[in-house]
Amino acid sequence: MREATEGFHSILGHCPAMRQVFQTIRKIAQRPRATVLILGESGTGKELVARAIHDASPLANQPFVEINCTALPENLLETELFGYEPGAFTDARRTKKGLLELADGGTFFLDEIGDLNLRLQVKLVKVLEEKVFRRVGGTENIRVTMRIMAATNRDLLKLVQEGKFREDLYYRLNVVTIKLPPLRERGGDIWLLANYFLKKFSKEHQRAVLGFSPEARALLMKYPWPGNVRELKNSVERAVLLGGSKYITPEELNLGSGHIIKNFPIQIDNHQTIQIEIPPQGISLNQLEKSIITKALKITHGNQSKAARLLHITRETLRYRIQKYGIKVH
């Protein structure tokens, strides 16, 4: 097991909160059947923690399989998770193993678990309780043995209270919880990470950047980092690529007020184009979809039928998305 004074495996940090995270990783890594729930804001490194647990465990040489629960529509997500049998749907001509089956013997990591729909939550509970499932369109029970880890930036307990997340799934996942601190609360880790990224990207891009100016260092330490480590990484890489001096300046970090770097136009029909603001730390698919729906409803003055037609979806799908994202319709 590789460990350094400045971090654990591929995760850097030496603040008290991160030291506690590393201590928990060390302990739980040696319990390869314990379920782990990783909590933290976007960009805090939840996937890195999941990989570190796997790599430090007896399962290190077994598969590490992951899926983002927001990456696919519900029907595709189900077949991706559970696989399918011939005839399960129109184009299903052969048996396909799902990711759960491929993860047998290793680790299965579900990112953005808070966005998993309720129907698939029921099926996941069965996997957690009985370690068994069926492929879509299948009748044979498939048994698996694996560690399941999940991550989210959402308040799962609040979602349980709102009826959007199953209570039994919450308690099945919440065996061991690791809460990652936001970067703004990690003190000297900001400077540690900034220098690490500077050296990394200077080498990768063959740029002779020696460090940060005193003003840039001061800015790094006082900036709130809403996009956390991901935003810091992107900001330093951009400064290394576009900077013209040996020492990065505040201007080259481009951390201005508002933090909007681009308006992205999306044409939703022949006559309507909406603008989506993209922050430097990026935007999740859920945030993007919510923004598009909100703007479509604004264009149609809250008329859901017209908004659905603009977006080329059914009214039922629109209503589901409105409820999912808690969009207020006036």
GROMACS .gro file of C-alpha atoms in nm:
model
  330
    1MET     CA    1   0.000   0.000   0.000
    2ARG     CA    2   0.158   0.325  -0.115
    3GLU     CA    3   0.115   0.621   0.115
    4ALA     CA    4   0.288   0.959   0.142
    5THR     CA    5   0.289   1.239   0.396
    6GLU     CA    6   0.107   1.463   0.147
    7GLY     CA    7  -0.169   1.225   0.050
    8PHE     CA    8  -0.296   0.875  -0.005
    9HIS     CA    9  -0.256   0.691  -0.337
   10SER     CA   10  -0.358   0.946  -0.604
   11ILE     CA   11  -0.528   1.185  -0.358
   12LEU     CA   12  -0.326   1.480  -0.230
   13GLY     CA   13  -0.395   1.654   0.099
   14HIS     CA   14  -0.266   1.705   0.452
   15CYS     CA   15  -0.536   1.912   0.623
   16PRO     CA   16  -0.704   1.748   0.927
   17ALA     CA   17  -1.026   1.668   0.737
   18MET     CA   18  -0.837   1.487   0.460
   19ARG     CA   19  -0.620   1.302   0.711
   20GLN     CA   20  -0.943   1.169   0.860
   21VAL     CA   21  -1.058   1.067   0.512
   22PHE     CA   22  -0.732   0.878   0.454
   23GLN     CA   23  -0.766   0.704   0.790
   24THR     CA   24  -1.117   0.587   0.700
   25ILE     CA   25  -0.998   0.469   0.357
   26ARG     CA   26  -0.721   0.262   0.518
   27LYS     CA   27  -0.965   0.094   0.756
   28ILE     CA   28  -1.248   0.028   0.512
   29ALA     CA   29  -1.017  -0.090   0.233
   30GLN     CA   30  -0.945  -0.403   0.437
   31ARG     CA   31  -1.318  -0.481   0.467
   32PRO     CA   32  -1.386  -0.566   0.101
   33ARG     CA   33  -1.757  -0.645   0.142
   34ALA     CA   34  -1.855  -0.329   0.330
   35THR     CA   35  -2.073  -0.085   0.137
   36VAL     CA   36  -1.940   0.272   0.118
   37LEU     CA   37  -2.126   0.599   0.056
   38ILE     CA   38  -1.908   0.894  -0.050
   39LEU     CA   39  -2.053   1.243  -0.005
   40GLY     CA   40  -1.921   1.575  -0.127
   41GLU     CA   41  -1.973   1.871  -0.355
   42SER     CA   42  -1.905   1.840  -0.727
   43GLY     CA   43  -1.532   1.838  -0.799
   44THR     CA   44  -1.416   1.721  -0.455
   45GLY     CA   45  -1.277   1.390  -0.584
   46LYS     CA   46  -1.539   1.129  -0.496
   47GLU     CA   47  -1.437   0.895  -0.778
   48LEU     CA   48  -1.071   0.918  -0.672
   49VAL     CA   49  -1.170   0.807  -0.322
   50ALA     CA   50  -1.364   0.510  -0.459
   51ARG     CA   51  -1.064   0.406  -0.669
   52ALA     CA   52  -0.827   0.451  -0.375
   53ILE     CA   53  -1.040   0.222  -0.159
   54HIS     CA   54  -1.044  -0.040  -0.433
   55ASP     CA   55  -0.671  -0.013  -0.506
   56ALA     CA   56  -0.579  -0.043  -0.137
   57SER     CA   57  -0.806  -0.343  -0.081
   58PRO     CA   58  -0.769  -0.719  -0.139
   59LEU     CA   59  -0.986  -0.661  -0.449
   60ALA     CA   60  -0.720  -0.448  -0.619
   61ASN     CA   61  -0.656  -0.706  -0.892
   62GLN     CA   62  -1.027  -0.757  -0.956
   63PRO     CA   63  -1.252  -0.537  -1.176
   64PHE     CA   64  -1.337  -0.180  -1.081
   65VAL     CA   65  -1.655  -0.098  -1.274
   66GLU     CA   66  -1.829   0.238  -1.256
   67ILE     CA   67  -2.134   0.412  -1.396
   68ASN     CA   68  -2.271   0.765  -1.371
   69CYS     CA   69  -2.643   0.742  -1.296
   70THR     CA   70  -2.710   1.064  -1.489
   71ALA     CA   71  -2.529   0.957  -1.806
   72LEU     CA   72  -2.806   0.754  -1.970
   73PRO     CA   73  -3.187   0.760  -2.005
   74GLU     CA   74  -3.374   0.526  -1.771
   75ASN     CA   75  -3.428   0.240  -2.018
   76LEU     CA   76  -3.065   0.241  -2.135
   77LEU     CA   77  -2.937   0.270  -1.779
   78GLU     CA   78  -3.132  -0.042  -1.680
   79THR     CA   79  -2.987  -0.255  -1.960
   80GLU     CA   80  -2.639  -0.113  -1.894
   81LEU     CA   81  -2.665  -0.212  -1.527
   82PHE     CA   82  -2.836  -0.550  -1.555
   83GLY     CA   83  -2.769  -0.662  -1.911
   84TYR     CA   84  -3.035  -0.823  -2.128
   85GLU     CA   85  -3.146  -1.141  -2.301
   86PRO     CA   86  -3.240  -1.188  -2.668
   87GLY     CA   87  -3.590  -1.054  -2.735
   88ALA     CA   88  -3.589  -0.820  -2.434
   89PHE     CA   89  -3.653  -0.535  -2.678
   90THR     CA   90  -3.661  -0.483  -3.055
   91ASP     CA   91  -3.286  -0.481  -3.123
   92ALA     CA   92  -3.188  -0.734  -2.854
   93ARG     CA   93  -3.058  -1.020  -3.069
   94ARG     CA   94  -2.803  -1.166  -2.828
   95THR     CA   95  -2.727  -1.192  -2.459
   96LYS     CA   96  -2.536  -0.901  -2.313
   97LYS     CA   97  -2.384  -0.894  -1.966
   98GLY     CA   98  -2.453  -0.583  -1.760
   99LEU     CA   99  -2.200  -0.386  -1.558
  100LEU     CA  100  -2.307  -0.555  -1.235
  101GLU     CA  101  -2.217  -0.892  -1.383
  102LEU     CA  102  -1.887  -0.759  -1.515
  103ALA     CA  103  -1.801  -0.629  -1.167
  104ASP     CA  104  -1.846  -0.972  -1.006
  105GLY     CA  105  -1.561  -1.035  -0.763
  106GLY     CA  106  -1.452  -0.672  -0.762
  107THR     CA  107  -1.596  -0.326  -0.696
  108PHE     CA  108  -1.901  -0.159  -0.847
  109PHE     CA  109  -1.919   0.220  -0.814
  110LEU     CA  110  -2.239   0.417  -0.879
  111ASP     CA  111  -2.170   0.788  -0.918
  112GLU     CA  112  -2.454   1.041  -0.875
  113ILE     CA  113  -2.666   0.778  -0.697
  114GLY     CA  114  -2.905   1.052  -0.579
  115ASP     CA  115  -3.032   1.084  -0.937
  116LEU     CA  116  -3.118   0.717  -0.985
  117ASN     CA  117  -3.491   0.677  -1.059
  118LEU     CA  118  -3.714   0.503  -0.807
  119ARG     CA  119  -3.784   0.196  -1.021
  120LEU     CA  120  -3.415   0.114  -1.054
  121GLN     CA  121  -3.364   0.191  -0.686
  122VAL     CA  122  -3.596  -0.102  -0.607
  123LYS     CA  123  -3.385  -0.337  -0.820
  124LEU     CA  124  -3.063  -0.210  -0.662
  125VAL     CA  125  -3.198  -0.280  -0.312
  126LYS     CA  126  -3.246  -0.644  -0.415
  127VAL     CA  127  -2.885  -0.661  -0.535
  128LEU     CA  128  -2.761  -0.516  -0.205
  129GLU     CA  129  -2.980  -0.743   0.008
  130GLU     CA  130  -2.964  -1.073  -0.181
  131LYS     CA  131  -2.664  -1.029  -0.416
  132VAL     CA  132  -2.885  -1.150  -0.700
  133PHE     CA  133  -3.054  -1.000  -1.007
  134ARG     CA  134  -3.194  -1.092  -1.347
  135ARG     CA  135  -3.100  -0.958  -1.685
  136VAL     CA  136  -3.370  -0.753  -1.859
  137GLY     CA  137  -3.599  -1.004  -2.031
  138GLY     CA  138  -3.440  -1.292  -1.841
  139THR     CA  139  -3.574  -1.549  -1.593
  140GLU     CA  140  -3.247  -1.681  -1.449
  141ASN     CA  141  -3.118  -1.543  -1.120
  142ILE     CA  142  -2.758  -1.427  -1.146
  143ARG     CA  143  -2.557  -1.422  -0.825
  144VAL     CA  144  -2.273  -1.177  -0.774
  145THR     CA  145  -2.024  -1.100  -0.500
  146MET     CA  146  -1.874  -0.752  -0.493
  147ARG     CA  147  -1.823  -0.437  -0.296
  148ILE     CA  148  -2.074  -0.167  -0.388
  149MET     CA  149  -1.980   0.198  -0.346
  150ALA     CA  150  -2.192   0.500  -0.431
  151ALA     CA  151  -2.137   0.875  -0.440
  152THR     CA  152  -2.354   1.185  -0.456
  153ASN     CA  153  -2.342   1.560  -0.412
  154ARG     CA  154  -2.706   1.564  -0.302
  155ASP     CA  155  -2.867   1.541   0.044
  156LEU     CA  156  -3.000   1.185   0.034
  157LEU     CA  157  -3.184   1.214   0.366
  158LYS     CA  158  -3.374   1.515   0.232
  159LEU     CA  159  -3.456   1.319  -0.085
  160VAL     CA  160  -3.586   1.035   0.134
  161GLN     CA  161  -3.813   1.278   0.319
  162GLU     CA  162  -3.938   1.413  -0.014
  163GLY     CA  163  -4.014   1.063  -0.142
  164LYS     CA  164  -3.751   1.084  -0.416
  165PHE     CA  165  -3.509   0.829  -0.270
  166ARG     CA  166  -3.596   0.498  -0.108
  167GLU     CA  167  -3.534   0.480   0.265
  168ASP     CA  168  -3.430   0.114   0.250
  169LEU     CA  169  -3.173   0.191  -0.020
  170TYR     CA  170  -3.041   0.485   0.182
  171TYR     CA  171  -2.974   0.268   0.486
  172ARG     CA  172  -2.829  -0.014   0.275
  173LEU     CA  173  -2.580   0.228   0.122
  174ASN     CA  174  -2.509   0.425   0.437
  175VAL     CA  175  -2.299   0.158   0.611
  176VAL     CA  176  -1.973   0.351   0.597
  177THR     CA  177  -1.991   0.718   0.499
  178ILE     CA  178  -1.697   0.928   0.381
  179LYS     CA  179  -1.765   1.300   0.361
  180LEU     CA  180  -1.520   1.499   0.151
  181PRO     CA  181  -1.460   1.861   0.253
  182PRO     CA  182  -1.495   2.138  -0.007
  183LEU     CA  183  -1.165   2.284  -0.122
  184ARG     CA  184  -1.240   2.620   0.043
  185GLU     CA  185  -1.220   2.446   0.383
  186ARG     CA  186  -0.890   2.268   0.318
  187GLY     CA  187  -0.650   2.557   0.389
  188GLY     CA  188  -0.295   2.477   0.284
  189ASP     CA  189  -0.411   2.194   0.059
  190ILE     CA  190  -0.501   2.460  -0.198
  191TRP     CA  191  -0.137   2.560  -0.231
  192LEU     CA  192  -0.022   2.197  -0.227
  193LEU     CA  193  -0.261   2.107  -0.509
  194ALA     CA  194  -0.190   2.421  -0.711
  195ASN     CA  195   0.182   2.346  -0.716
  196TYR     CA  196   0.119   1.982  -0.800
  197PHE     CA  197  -0.098   2.077  -1.098
  198LEU     CA  198   0.152   2.342  -1.210
  199LYS     CA  199   0.436   2.089  -1.222
  200LYS     CA  200   0.216   1.826  -1.385
  201PHE     CA  201   0.086   2.049  -1.665
  202SER     CA  202   0.416   2.230  -1.721
  203LYS     CA  203   0.571   1.891  -1.793
  204GLU     CA  204   0.278   1.760  -2.000
  205HIS     CA  205   0.254   2.070  -2.217
  206GLN     CA  206   0.631   2.139  -2.221
  207ARG     CA  207   0.593   2.488  -2.077
  208ALA     CA  208   0.869   2.654  -1.873
  209VAL     CA  209   0.644   2.782  -1.594
  210LEU     CA  210   0.830   2.810  -1.263
  211GLY     CA  211   0.556   2.905  -1.020
  212PHE     CA  212   0.293   3.157  -0.914
  213SER     CA  213   0.342   3.527  -0.854
  214PRO     CA  214   0.280   3.645  -0.495
  215GLU     CA  215  -0.045   3.807  -0.611
  216ALA     CA  216  -0.158   3.484  -0.779
  217ARG     CA  217  -0.080   3.286  -0.465
  218ALA     CA  218  -0.288   3.528  -0.257
  219LEU     CA  219  -0.576   3.493  -0.501
  220LEU     CA  220  -0.556   3.114  -0.494
  221MET     CA  221  -0.585   3.115  -0.115
  222LYS     CA  222  -0.878   3.357  -0.086
  223TYR     CA  223  -1.088   3.242  -0.384
  224PRO     CA  224  -1.391   3.030  -0.272
  225TRP     CA  225  -1.346   2.756  -0.536
  226PRO     CA  226  -1.712   2.668  -0.604
  227GLY     CA  227  -1.595   2.396  -0.846
  228ASN     CA  228  -1.348   2.259  -0.589
  229VAL     CA  229  -1.040   2.059  -0.697
  230ARG     CA  230  -1.172   2.018  -1.051
  231GLU     CA  231  -1.193   2.396  -1.093
  232LEU     CA  232  -0.844   2.447  -0.946
  233LYS     CA  233  -0.702   2.186  -1.182
  234ASN     CA  234  -0.869   2.342  -1.487
  235SER     CA  235  -0.764   2.694  -1.387
  236VAL     CA  236  -0.398   2.601  -1.343
  237GLU     CA  237  -0.389   2.403  -1.668
  238ARG     CA  238  -0.544   2.695  -1.857
  239ALA     CA  239  -0.291   2.937  -1.704
  240VAL     CA  240   0.000   2.709  -1.795
  241LEU     CA  241  -0.122   2.678  -2.153
  242LEU     CA  242  -0.213   3.042  -2.215
  243GLY     CA  243   0.028   3.229  -1.985
  244GLY     CA  244   0.316   3.422  -2.131
  245SER     CA  245   0.554   3.447  -1.836
  246LYS     CA  246   0.750   3.218  -1.605
  247TYR     CA  247   0.526   3.301  -1.310
  248ILE     CA  248   0.148   3.271  -1.334
  249THR     CA  249  -0.036   3.597  -1.265
  250PRO     CA  250  -0.388   3.654  -1.125
  251GLU     CA  251  -0.505   3.758  -1.472
  252GLU     CA  252  -0.385   3.428  -1.618
  253LEU     CA  253  -0.578   3.233  -1.354
  254ASN     CA  254  -0.893   3.404  -1.487
  255LEU     CA  255  -1.087   3.385  -1.160
  256GLY     CA  256  -1.299   3.698  -1.214
  257SER     CA  257  -1.631   3.779  -1.049
  258GLY     CA  258  -1.926   3.589  -1.183
  259HIS     CA  259  -1.699   3.308  -1.308
  260ILE     CA  260  -1.892   3.272  -1.634
  261ILE     CA  261  -1.661   3.201  -1.923
  262LYS     CA  262  -1.903   3.120  -2.200
  263ASN     CA  263  -2.261   3.145  -2.320
  264PHE     CA  264  -2.348   2.830  -2.509
  265PRO     CA  265  -2.634   2.866  -2.762
  266ILE     CA  266  -2.873   2.573  -2.799
  267GLN     CA  267  -3.121   2.580  -3.087
  268ILE     CA  268  -3.442   2.406  -2.982
  269ASP     CA  269  -3.638   2.468  -3.303
  270ASN     CA  270  -3.615   2.672  -3.623
  271HIS     CA  271  -3.702   2.994  -3.444
  272GLN     CA  272  -3.589   2.959  -3.082
  273THR     CA  273  -3.234   2.959  -2.944
  274ILE     CA  274  -3.157   2.961  -2.573
  275GLN     CA  275  -2.829   3.058  -2.406
  276ILE     CA  276  -2.678   2.835  -2.139
  277GLU     CA  277  -2.406   2.978  -1.915
  278ILE     CA  278  -2.107   2.749  -1.868
  279PRO     CA  279  -1.889   2.817  -1.559
  280PRO     CA  280  -1.516   2.733  -1.565
  281GLN     CA  281  -1.565   2.430  -1.342
  282GLY     CA  282  -1.810   2.285  -1.591
  283ILE     CA  283  -2.175   2.188  -1.559
  284SER     CA  284  -2.340   1.853  -1.493
  285LEU     CA  285  -2.587   1.696  -1.734
  286ASN     CA  286  -2.860   1.741  -1.473
  287GLN     CA  287  -2.783   2.110  -1.432
  288LEU     CA  288  -2.778   2.153  -1.809
  289GLU     CA  289  -3.110   1.975  -1.854
  290LYS     CA  290  -3.272   2.172  -1.572
  291SER     CA  291  -3.150   2.500  -1.722
  292ILE     CA  292  -3.283   2.411  -2.068
  293ILE     CA  293  -3.626   2.312  -1.931
  294THR     CA  294  -3.646   2.625  -1.716
  295LYS     CA  295  -3.567   2.848  -2.012
  296ALA     CA  296  -3.815   2.664  -2.237
  297LEU     CA  297  -4.088   2.719  -1.978
  298LYS     CA  298  -3.994   3.085  -1.959
  299ILE     CA  299  -4.020   3.120  -2.338
  300THR     CA  300  -4.367   2.959  -2.333
  301HIS     CA  301  -4.480   3.156  -2.023
  302GLY     CA  302  -4.523   2.834  -1.826
  303ASN     CA  303  -4.727   2.650  -2.089
  304GLN     CA  304  -4.608   2.292  -2.045
  305SER     CA  305  -4.759   2.161  -2.369
  306LYS     CA  306  -4.578   2.425  -2.574
  307ALA     CA  307  -4.254   2.374  -2.379
  308ALA     CA  308  -4.271   1.998  -2.441
  309ARG     CA  309  -4.317   2.057  -2.813
  310LEU     CA  310  -4.020   2.296  -2.817
  311LEU     CA  311  -3.802   2.034  -2.652
  312HIS     CA  312  -3.934   1.748  -2.867
  313ILE     CA  313  -4.042   1.544  -2.565
  314THR     CA  314  -4.381   1.428  -2.439
  315ARG     CA  315  -4.571   1.630  -2.184
  316GLU     CA  316  -4.543   1.337  -1.941
  317THR     CA  317  -4.164   1.338  -1.975
  318LEU     CA  318  -4.158   1.713  -1.917
  319ARG     CA  319  -4.373   1.678  -1.604
  320TYR     CA  320  -4.140   1.408  -1.473
  321ARG     CA  321  -3.836   1.631  -1.528
  322ILE     CA  322  -4.011   1.931  -1.366
  323GLN     CA  323  -4.083   1.720  -1.059
  324LYS     CA  324  -3.736   1.565  -1.058
  325TYR     CA  325  -3.557   1.900  -1.057
  326GLY     CA  326  -3.812   2.085  -0.843
  327ILE     CA  327  -3.872   2.346  -1.114
  328LYS     CA  328  -4.135   2.603  -1.021
  329VAL     CA  329  -4.385   2.668  -1.300
  330HIS     CA  330  -4.559   3.004  -1.296
   0.00000   0.00000   0.00000
